[in-house]
Amino acid sequence: MKRMLLAGMLLLLATSMMFAGGKAESAPGKGMVGVVMPTRSEERWNKDGAAVKSGLEALGYKVDLQFSDDDIPTQVRQIEDLITKRAQVLVIASIDGVALSDVLAKAAEQKIPVIAYDRLIMKSPHVDYYLSFDNYAVGQQMGDILIKGMNLDNPAKKPLMIELFGGSPDDNNAYKFYDGAIDRLQPYFDNGTLKIGSGQKGMDTVGTLRWSNELAMSRMENLLSAYYTNQTLDGILSPYDPISLSTLEACKAVGYGSADKPLPVVGGQDCIVASCKSILAGEQYATVLKDTRVLGQATVELVDTILRGEVPAGLDTTSYANDSIKDGKPYIVPSVLLESVIVTKDNLKAEVVDTGYHTAAELGL
Ligand code: BGC
């Protein structure tokens, strides 16, 4: 009798555990979210991936986080796998913004919402949301950095010489950054304060495939030997911290960095540890901080809103057309656009260390 009772109780317990287990799995909103980042080899995407993963896990979601080694077929395969594994939402930072149309059509067939993360995915109506910083404004900050750092409103000589570097031509952001920067610098070209020593301009000419700092360095070496043997370079437009550091290296290699031949003024983007150290050492002049924790948190909130079956409110529906047609009209992807911050030696401690973006120890302080 006792044994039967015990068996009965165990059965009851097992049934209720099964019930609880089944209930947990089908509870609304708590499933697996697929997150795909372009590469592990850049500091920012590791931070982005970690921020999104930990935020979603804290809300009880499972996260399958993939890094694509900057290889387009790998990224496509990873997204296909996540569709097969029945991800409930896909969060994708693309490598090539136009290479995902087919795989996103498959996601749409399975009714999986897609969020383009940081980089807009182009030529597909199956991008439900875009989460990023205001990239044109980021570009304007890149221009503002040079206006202040080169003292363009009160120049020591005229013209001051500059070279322009753009980001990867397959990344929509790169055009926004470039256009925003030129928007700010154009008046100084027009009034003769600034001059491009090589004359090279436009994303077709100055873009840097896959944001490669090696490519940027060799282009800088060529520019220095072709155009700067009889004049000095005063500034560099750089869209990305590793490009800032490698172009500065190329300048140092030909004698810049002394009192009579100072390093050119160069900004950057992403606020990576090495650039913070360089800024503190007085070499790189500034960078643009796009706080990956804030972007990660905004992503977590958007995913959670979608999976709770609610409609996200307050999105920007005018800024980001993605070269596709939806419901017979050019499609503008509903976007969340965050604000970025210029970081120089003066505010680095307050904006970077005190906020915990990088620790004092990481920066060697
Ligand atoms: C991002 C930048 C990053 C660059 C290179 C861009 O799409 O917005 O923050 O520096 O890619 O990874």
Tab-separated table of C-alpha atoms and ligand atoms in Angstrom:
chain	number	residue	atom	x	y	z
A	1	MET	CA	0.000	0.000	0.000
A	2	LYS	CA	2.778	2.347	1.062
A	3	ARG	CA	4.764	1.418	-2.043
A	4	MET	CA	1.721	2.055	-4.280
A	5	LEU	CA	1.187	5.396	-2.638
A	6	LEU	CA	4.833	6.300	-3.181
A	7	ALA	CA	4.648	5.174	-6.825
A	8	GLY	CA	1.465	7.196	-7.232
A	9	MET	CA	3.072	10.241	-5.731
A	10	LEU	CA	6.116	9.841	-7.949
A	11	LEU	CA	3.845	9.531	-10.992
A	12	LEU	CA	1.993	12.649	-9.945
A	13	LEU	CA	5.264	14.472	-9.457
A	14	ALA	CA	6.513	13.312	-12.843
A	15	THR	CA	3.284	14.392	-14.528
A	16	SER	CA	3.406	17.784	-12.928
A	17	MET	CA	7.082	18.118	-13.852
A	18	MET	CA	6.262	17.191	-17.435
A	19	PHE	CA	3.440	19.670	-17.363
A	20	ALA	CA	5.663	22.338	-15.936
A	21	GLY	CA	8.346	21.501	-18.472
A	22	GLY	CA	5.895	21.597	-21.363
A	23	LYS	CA	4.393	24.783	-20.058
A	24	ALA	CA	7.781	26.437	-19.731
A	25	GLU	CA	8.676	25.550	-23.302
A	26	SER	CA	5.497	26.903	-24.773
A	27	ALA	CA	5.196	29.880	-22.451
A	28	PRO	CA	4.632	32.924	-24.634
A	29	GLY	CA	7.784	34.833	-25.471
A	30	LYS	CA	10.375	32.460	-24.016
A	31	GLY	CA	12.119	30.702	-26.847
A	32	MET	CA	15.405	30.771	-28.722
A	33	VAL	CA	16.698	33.964	-30.328
A	34	GLY	CA	19.320	33.679	-33.068
A	35	VAL	CA	22.025	36.362	-32.996
A	36	VAL	CA	24.585	36.614	-35.805
A	37	MET	CA	27.566	38.966	-35.607
A	38	PRO	CA	29.953	39.567	-38.542
A	39	THR	CA	33.244	38.637	-36.923
A	40	ARG	CA	34.912	37.814	-33.649
A	41	SER	CA	38.121	39.512	-34.696
A	42	GLU	CA	36.896	43.071	-34.059
A	43	GLU	CA	36.528	44.262	-30.497
A	44	ARG	CA	33.121	45.857	-30.950
A	45	TRP	CA	31.212	42.819	-32.273
A	46	ASN	CA	32.335	40.736	-29.290
A	47	LYS	CA	30.956	43.396	-26.967
A	48	ASP	CA	27.748	43.635	-29.012
A	49	GLY	CA	27.245	39.866	-29.005
A	50	ALA	CA	27.869	39.631	-25.265
A	51	ALA	CA	25.497	42.515	-24.457
A	52	VAL	CA	22.605	41.091	-26.503
A	53	LYS	CA	23.137	37.547	-25.212
A	54	SER	CA	23.308	38.414	-21.534
A	55	GLY	CA	20.341	40.803	-21.747
A	56	LEU	CA	18.108	38.230	-23.429
A	57	GLU	CA	19.221	35.437	-21.123
A	58	ALA	CA	18.377	37.605	-18.119
A	59	LEU	CA	14.802	37.710	-19.436
A	60	GLY	CA	14.718	33.935	-19.769
A	61	TYR	CA	15.336	33.546	-23.514
A	62	LYS	CA	17.799	31.075	-24.936
A	63	VAL	CA	20.351	32.662	-27.239
A	64	ASP	CA	22.228	31.010	-30.096
A	65	LEU	CA	25.073	33.474	-30.796
A	66	GLN	CA	27.132	33.011	-33.971
A	67	PHE	CA	30.111	34.912	-35.407
A	68	SER	CA	30.589	34.713	-39.189
A	69	ASP	CA	34.380	35.202	-39.628
A	70	ASP	CA	33.660	38.033	-42.098
A	71	ASP	CA	32.744	35.308	-44.620
A	72	ILE	CA	29.440	35.760	-46.470
A	73	PRO	CA	28.676	32.033	-47.182
A	74	THR	CA	29.351	31.269	-43.494
A	75	GLN	CA	26.886	33.951	-42.447
A	76	VAL	CA	24.211	32.649	-44.852
A	77	ARG	CA	24.714	29.094	-43.560
A	78	GLN	CA	24.466	30.214	-39.939
A	79	ILE	CA	21.183	32.015	-40.627
A	80	GLU	CA	19.838	28.927	-42.441
A	81	ASP	CA	20.753	26.782	-39.417
A	82	LEU	CA	18.984	29.170	-37.063
A	83	ILE	CA	15.857	29.032	-39.237
A	84	THR	CA	16.011	25.212	-39.123
A	85	LYS	CA	16.429	25.346	-35.346
A	86	ARG	CA	13.257	27.466	-35.236
A	87	ALA	CA	14.694	30.667	-33.841
A	88	GLN	CA	11.826	32.921	-32.807
A	89	VAL	CA	13.607	36.119	-33.868
A	90	LEU	CA	16.793	36.677	-35.872
A	91	VAL	CA	19.140	39.528	-34.945
A	92	ILE	CA	21.679	39.990	-37.737
A	93	ALA	CA	24.665	42.316	-38.169
A	94	SER	CA	25.433	41.679	-41.830
A	95	ILE	CA	28.828	41.448	-43.512
A	96	ASP	CA	27.623	42.412	-46.976
A	97	GLY	CA	24.357	44.333	-46.781
A	98	VAL	CA	23.010	42.988	-50.079
A	99	ALA	CA	23.911	39.307	-49.762
A	100	LEU	CA	21.081	38.054	-47.563
A	101	SER	CA	17.930	38.435	-49.709
A	102	ASP	CA	17.440	34.693	-50.376
A	103	VAL	CA	17.986	33.521	-46.831
A	104	LEU	CA	15.732	36.263	-45.448
A	105	ALA	CA	12.971	35.120	-47.816
A	106	LYS	CA	13.274	31.703	-46.110
A	107	ALA	CA	12.963	33.346	-42.694
A	108	ALA	CA	9.858	35.187	-43.874
A	109	GLU	CA	8.280	31.902	-45.062
A	110	GLN	CA	8.684	30.633	-41.487
A	111	LYS	CA	7.325	33.955	-40.147
A	112	ILE	CA	10.525	34.655	-38.215
A	113	PRO	CA	10.917	38.386	-37.535
A	114	VAL	CA	14.292	39.796	-38.606
A	115	ILE	CA	16.113	42.672	-36.917
A	116	ALA	CA	19.020	44.259	-38.807
A	117	TYR	CA	21.541	45.042	-36.089
A	118	ASP	CA	23.738	48.124	-36.512
A	119	ARG	CA	24.141	47.607	-40.288
A	120	LEU	CA	21.079	47.931	-42.499
A	121	ILE	CA	20.320	44.839	-44.602
A	122	MET	CA	19.565	46.054	-48.121
A	123	LYS	CA	17.426	44.857	-51.024
A	124	SER	CA	15.040	42.742	-48.974
A	125	PRO	CA	11.543	43.590	-47.743
A	126	HIS	CA	11.968	40.894	-45.101
A	127	VAL	CA	13.851	43.127	-42.683
A	128	ASP	CA	11.288	43.964	-40.036
A	129	TYR	CA	13.299	46.391	-37.930
A	130	TYR	CA	16.615	48.218	-37.907
A	131	LEU	CA	18.459	49.052	-34.709
A	132	SER	CA	21.511	51.272	-34.911
A	133	PHE	CA	22.984	54.615	-34.095
A	134	ASP	CA	22.117	57.674	-36.157
A	135	ASN	CA	24.869	56.909	-38.624
A	136	TYR	CA	24.714	60.198	-40.528
A	137	ALA	CA	25.073	61.995	-37.199
A	138	VAL	CA	28.041	59.732	-36.405
A	139	GLY	CA	29.612	60.911	-39.679
A	140	GLN	CA	28.949	64.526	-38.733
A	141	GLN	CA	30.745	63.891	-35.450
A	142	MET	CA	33.706	62.517	-37.456
A	143	GLY	CA	33.729	65.844	-39.323
A	144	ASP	CA	33.354	67.847	-36.105
A	145	ILE	CA	36.356	66.039	-34.636
A	146	LEU	CA	38.520	67.317	-37.496
A	147	ILE	CA	37.056	70.836	-37.349
A	148	LYS	CA	38.033	71.097	-33.695
A	149	GLY	CA	41.265	69.066	-33.775
A	150	MET	CA	42.645	70.859	-36.844
A	151	ASN	CA	41.310	74.207	-35.616
A	152	LEU	CA	39.669	74.783	-38.990
A	153	ASP	CA	37.874	77.926	-37.856
A	154	ASN	CA	41.183	79.548	-37.010
A	155	PRO	CA	43.786	77.640	-39.039
A	156	ALA	CA	47.521	77.965	-38.421
A	157	LYS	CA	48.082	77.937	-42.207
A	158	LYS	CA	46.008	77.657	-45.327
A	159	PRO	CA	45.331	75.242	-46.871
A	160	LEU	CA	45.610	72.478	-44.315
A	161	MET	CA	46.166	69.130	-46.035
A	162	ILE	CA	43.880	66.171	-45.442
A	163	GLU	CA	43.320	62.625	-46.759
A	164	LEU	CA	39.976	60.846	-46.651
A	165	PHE	CA	39.319	57.207	-45.738
A	166	GLY	CA	35.908	55.545	-45.994
A	167	GLY	CA	34.533	52.316	-44.581
A	168	SER	CA	33.570	49.169	-46.459
A	169	PRO	CA	31.631	49.821	-49.689
A	170	ASP	CA	29.365	46.817	-48.991
A	171	ASP	CA	28.257	48.323	-45.662
A	172	ASN	CA	25.466	50.907	-45.903
A	173	ASN	CA	26.771	52.596	-42.759
A	174	ALA	CA	30.006	53.521	-44.521
A	175	TYR	CA	28.126	55.857	-46.901
A	176	LYS	CA	26.258	57.514	-44.049
A	177	PHE	CA	29.492	58.090	-42.124
A	178	TYR	CA	31.236	59.496	-45.199
A	179	ASP	CA	28.340	61.732	-46.236
A	180	GLY	CA	27.861	63.040	-42.693
A	181	ALA	CA	31.564	63.897	-42.397
A	182	ILE	CA	31.703	65.602	-45.796
A	183	ASP	CA	28.573	67.553	-44.903
A	184	ARG	CA	30.555	69.146	-42.066
A	185	LEU	CA	33.880	69.507	-43.918
A	186	GLN	CA	32.564	70.827	-47.259
A	187	PRO	CA	32.452	74.526	-46.179
A	188	TYR	CA	36.158	74.290	-45.320
A	189	PHE	CA	36.991	72.809	-48.721
A	190	ASP	CA	34.906	75.557	-50.316
A	191	ASN	CA	36.630	78.414	-48.485
A	192	GLY	CA	40.126	77.045	-49.125
A	193	THR	CA	40.951	76.061	-45.531
A	194	LEU	CA	41.148	72.353	-46.352
A	195	LYS	CA	42.673	70.601	-49.320
A	196	ILE	CA	42.913	66.914	-50.208
A	197	GLY	CA	46.574	66.443	-51.147
A	198	SER	CA	45.896	63.490	-53.431
A	199	GLY	CA	42.593	64.832	-54.715
A	200	GLN	CA	41.078	61.415	-53.927
A	201	LYS	CA	37.501	61.574	-52.717
A	202	GLY	CA	34.173	59.745	-52.976
A	203	MET	CA	33.408	56.322	-51.485
A	204	ASP	CA	34.260	54.589	-54.809
A	205	THR	CA	37.822	55.828	-54.441
A	206	VAL	CA	38.446	56.077	-50.713
A	207	GLY	CA	36.349	53.123	-49.402
A	208	THR	CA	38.183	50.364	-47.498
A	209	LEU	CA	36.862	46.868	-48.215
A	210	ARG	CA	35.830	44.988	-45.033
A	211	TRP	CA	37.149	47.940	-42.995
A	212	SER	CA	40.626	46.404	-43.362
A	213	ASN	CA	43.275	48.329	-41.449
A	214	GLU	CA	45.965	46.605	-43.547
A	215	LEU	CA	44.438	47.944	-46.774
A	216	ALA	CA	44.141	51.388	-45.218
A	217	MET	CA	47.758	51.284	-44.083
A	218	SER	CA	49.095	50.427	-47.502
A	219	ARG	CA	46.920	53.104	-49.122
A	220	MET	CA	48.270	55.621	-46.567
A	221	GLU	CA	51.869	54.561	-47.331
A	222	ASN	CA	51.250	55.093	-51.033
A	223	LEU	CA	49.634	58.477	-50.470
A	224	LEU	CA	52.510	59.634	-48.274
A	225	SER	CA	55.149	58.690	-50.820
A	226	ALA	CA	53.212	60.033	-53.805
A	227	TYR	CA	51.894	63.343	-52.428
A	228	TYR	CA	53.659	64.252	-49.204
A	229	THR	CA	57.365	64.424	-49.876
A	230	ASN	CA	57.258	68.234	-50.207
A	231	GLN	CA	54.332	69.070	-47.961
A	232	THR	CA	52.961	67.783	-44.652
A	233	LEU	CA	49.732	65.986	-43.991
A	234	ASP	CA	47.663	67.717	-41.302
A	235	GLY	CA	44.585	65.534	-40.916
A	236	ILE	CA	43.000	62.211	-41.819
A	237	LEU	CA	39.299	61.387	-41.976
A	238	SER	CA	39.067	57.880	-40.515
A	239	PRO	CA	35.789	56.003	-40.036
A	240	TYR	CA	37.100	53.271	-37.749
A	241	ASP	CA	39.641	53.097	-34.904
A	242	PRO	CA	41.884	50.342	-36.367
A	243	ILE	CA	42.143	52.414	-39.562
A	244	SER	CA	43.058	55.467	-37.450
A	245	LEU	CA	45.812	53.517	-35.710
A	246	SER	CA	47.232	51.957	-38.875
A	247	THR	CA	47.295	55.242	-40.801
A	248	LEU	CA	49.042	56.875	-37.842
A	249	GLU	CA	51.599	54.041	-37.913
A	250	ALA	CA	52.243	54.726	-41.602
A	251	CYS	CA	52.805	58.412	-40.781
A	252	LYS	CA	55.186	57.609	-37.916
A	253	ALA	CA	57.187	55.363	-40.252
A	254	VAL	CA	57.998	58.400	-42.442
A	255	GLY	CA	58.930	60.714	-39.577
A	256	TYR	CA	55.688	62.204	-38.261
A	257	GLY	CA	55.320	62.463	-34.500
A	258	SER	CA	58.021	64.942	-33.573
A	259	ALA	CA	57.704	68.543	-32.363
A	260	ASP	CA	58.448	70.008	-35.803
A	261	LYS	CA	56.416	67.372	-37.671
A	262	PRO	CA	53.400	66.492	-35.505
A	263	LEU	CA	51.141	63.560	-36.267
A	264	PRO	CA	48.133	64.447	-38.385
A	265	VAL	CA	44.858	64.938	-36.507
A	266	VAL	CA	42.801	61.775	-36.795
A	267	GLY	CA	39.459	60.774	-35.311
A	268	GLY	CA	37.863	57.343	-35.498
A	269	GLN	CA	34.962	55.258	-34.354
A	270	ASP	CA	34.152	52.516	-31.830
A	271	CYS	CA	36.227	53.663	-28.878
A	272	ILE	CA	38.352	50.513	-28.830
A	273	VAL	CA	40.859	49.976	-26.017
A	274	ALA	CA	43.910	50.570	-28.237
A	275	SER	CA	42.496	53.865	-29.479
A	276	CYS	CA	41.643	55.020	-25.962
A	277	LYS	CA	45.259	54.369	-25.015
A	278	SER	CA	46.430	56.240	-28.102
A	279	ILE	CA	44.150	59.199	-27.260
A	280	LEU	CA	45.506	59.288	-23.704
A	281	ALA	CA	49.034	59.212	-25.142
A	282	GLY	CA	48.194	62.230	-27.330
A	283	GLU	CA	48.390	60.413	-30.678
A	284	GLN	CA	44.897	59.622	-32.026
A	285	TYR	CA	42.950	62.824	-31.417
A	286	ALA	CA	39.446	61.456	-30.771
A	287	THR	CA	36.960	58.679	-31.456
A	288	VAL	CA	33.194	58.236	-31.587
A	289	LEU	CA	31.762	56.073	-28.827
A	290	LYS	CA	28.728	54.047	-29.833
A	291	ASP	CA	27.905	52.327	-26.556
A	292	THR	CA	27.298	48.690	-27.455
A	293	ARG	CA	25.594	48.164	-24.093
A	294	VAL	CA	22.914	50.679	-25.023
A	295	LEU	CA	22.426	49.140	-28.461
A	296	GLY	CA	22.340	45.685	-26.873
A	297	GLN	CA	19.712	46.766	-24.355
A	298	ALA	CA	17.574	48.390	-27.061
A	299	THR	CA	17.767	45.111	-28.983
A	300	VAL	CA	16.735	43.097	-25.956
A	301	GLU	CA	13.732	45.366	-25.414
A	302	LEU	CA	12.709	45.154	-29.078
A	303	VAL	CA	12.977	41.356	-29.165
A	304	ASP	CA	10.999	41.066	-25.950
A	305	THR	CA	8.285	43.423	-27.230
A	306	ILE	CA	7.939	41.399	-30.440
A	307	LEU	CA	7.817	38.079	-28.612
A	308	ARG	CA	5.242	39.340	-26.157
A	309	GLY	CA	3.110	39.923	-29.228
A	310	GLU	CA	3.152	43.700	-28.874
A	311	VAL	CA	3.821	46.239	-31.607
A	312	PRO	CA	6.958	48.332	-30.968
A	313	ALA	CA	6.129	52.029	-30.748
A	314	GLY	CA	7.950	55.267	-31.517
A	315	LEU	CA	10.126	53.989	-34.361
A	316	ASP	CA	11.704	56.166	-37.067
A	317	THR	CA	9.876	55.460	-40.334
A	318	THR	CA	11.489	58.038	-42.588
A	319	SER	CA	15.271	57.593	-42.511
A	320	TYR	CA	16.236	54.131	-43.737
A	321	ALA	CA	14.938	52.975	-47.117
A	322	ASN	CA	16.661	49.696	-47.946
A	323	ASP	CA	16.306	49.559	-51.743
A	324	SER	CA	13.429	47.123	-51.750
A	325	ILE	CA	9.716	47.251	-52.495
A	326	LYS	CA	7.090	46.278	-49.949
A	327	ASP	CA	3.339	46.507	-50.551
A	328	GLY	CA	4.062	48.196	-53.879
A	329	LYS	CA	6.091	51.025	-52.304
A	330	PRO	CA	9.776	51.656	-51.591
A	331	TYR	CA	10.274	50.086	-48.200
A	332	ILE	CA	11.523	52.205	-45.299
A	333	VAL	CA	12.644	49.939	-42.476
A	334	PRO	CA	11.208	50.978	-39.080
A	335	SER	CA	14.271	51.982	-37.088
A	336	VAL	CA	15.536	52.713	-33.618
A	337	LEU	CA	18.426	55.196	-33.915
A	338	LEU	CA	20.601	55.910	-30.897
A	339	GLU	CA	22.986	58.749	-30.097
A	340	SER	CA	26.763	58.548	-30.093
A	341	VAL	CA	29.374	60.578	-28.189
A	342	ILE	CA	32.676	62.160	-29.267
A	343	VAL	CA	35.491	61.077	-26.952
A	344	THR	CA	38.718	63.094	-26.638
A	345	LYS	CA	41.422	63.149	-23.997
A	346	ASP	CA	39.284	65.661	-22.039
A	347	ASN	CA	36.190	63.518	-21.487
A	348	LEU	CA	37.611	59.999	-21.856
A	349	LYS	CA	37.623	59.300	-18.145
A	350	ALA	CA	34.051	60.524	-17.664
A	351	GLU	CA	32.554	58.863	-20.753
A	352	VAL	CA	34.549	55.660	-20.919
A	353	VAL	CA	36.053	54.742	-17.553
A	354	ASP	CA	33.459	56.149	-15.125
A	355	THR	CA	30.640	54.541	-17.115
A	356	GLY	CA	32.470	51.193	-17.041
A	357	TYR	CA	32.697	50.906	-20.845
A	358	HIS	CA	36.377	50.078	-20.390
A	359	THR	CA	37.974	49.655	-16.990
A	360	ALA	CA	40.907	51.738	-15.797
A	361	ALA	CA	42.957	48.532	-15.752
A	362	GLU	CA	42.137	47.775	-19.410
A	363	LEU	CA	43.392	51.221	-20.324
A	364	GLY	CA	46.518	50.800	-18.208
A	365	LEU	CA	45.490	53.603	-15.826
B	1	BGC	C1	29.857	49.785	-37.675
B	1	BGC	C2	31.053	50.387	-37.038
B	1	BGC	C3	32.251	49.475	-37.204
B	1	BGC	C4	32.405	49.031	-38.631
B	1	BGC	C5	33.492	47.992	-38.775
B	1	BGC	C6	30.160	49.466	-39.101
B	1	BGC	O1	29.033	48.957	-39.721
B	1	BGC	O2	28.756	50.672	-37.567
B	1	BGC	O3	30.803	50.625	-35.688
B	1	BGC	O4	33.396	50.180	-36.872
B	1	BGC	O5	31.213	48.520	-39.118
B	1	BGC	O6	33.159	46.838	-38.108
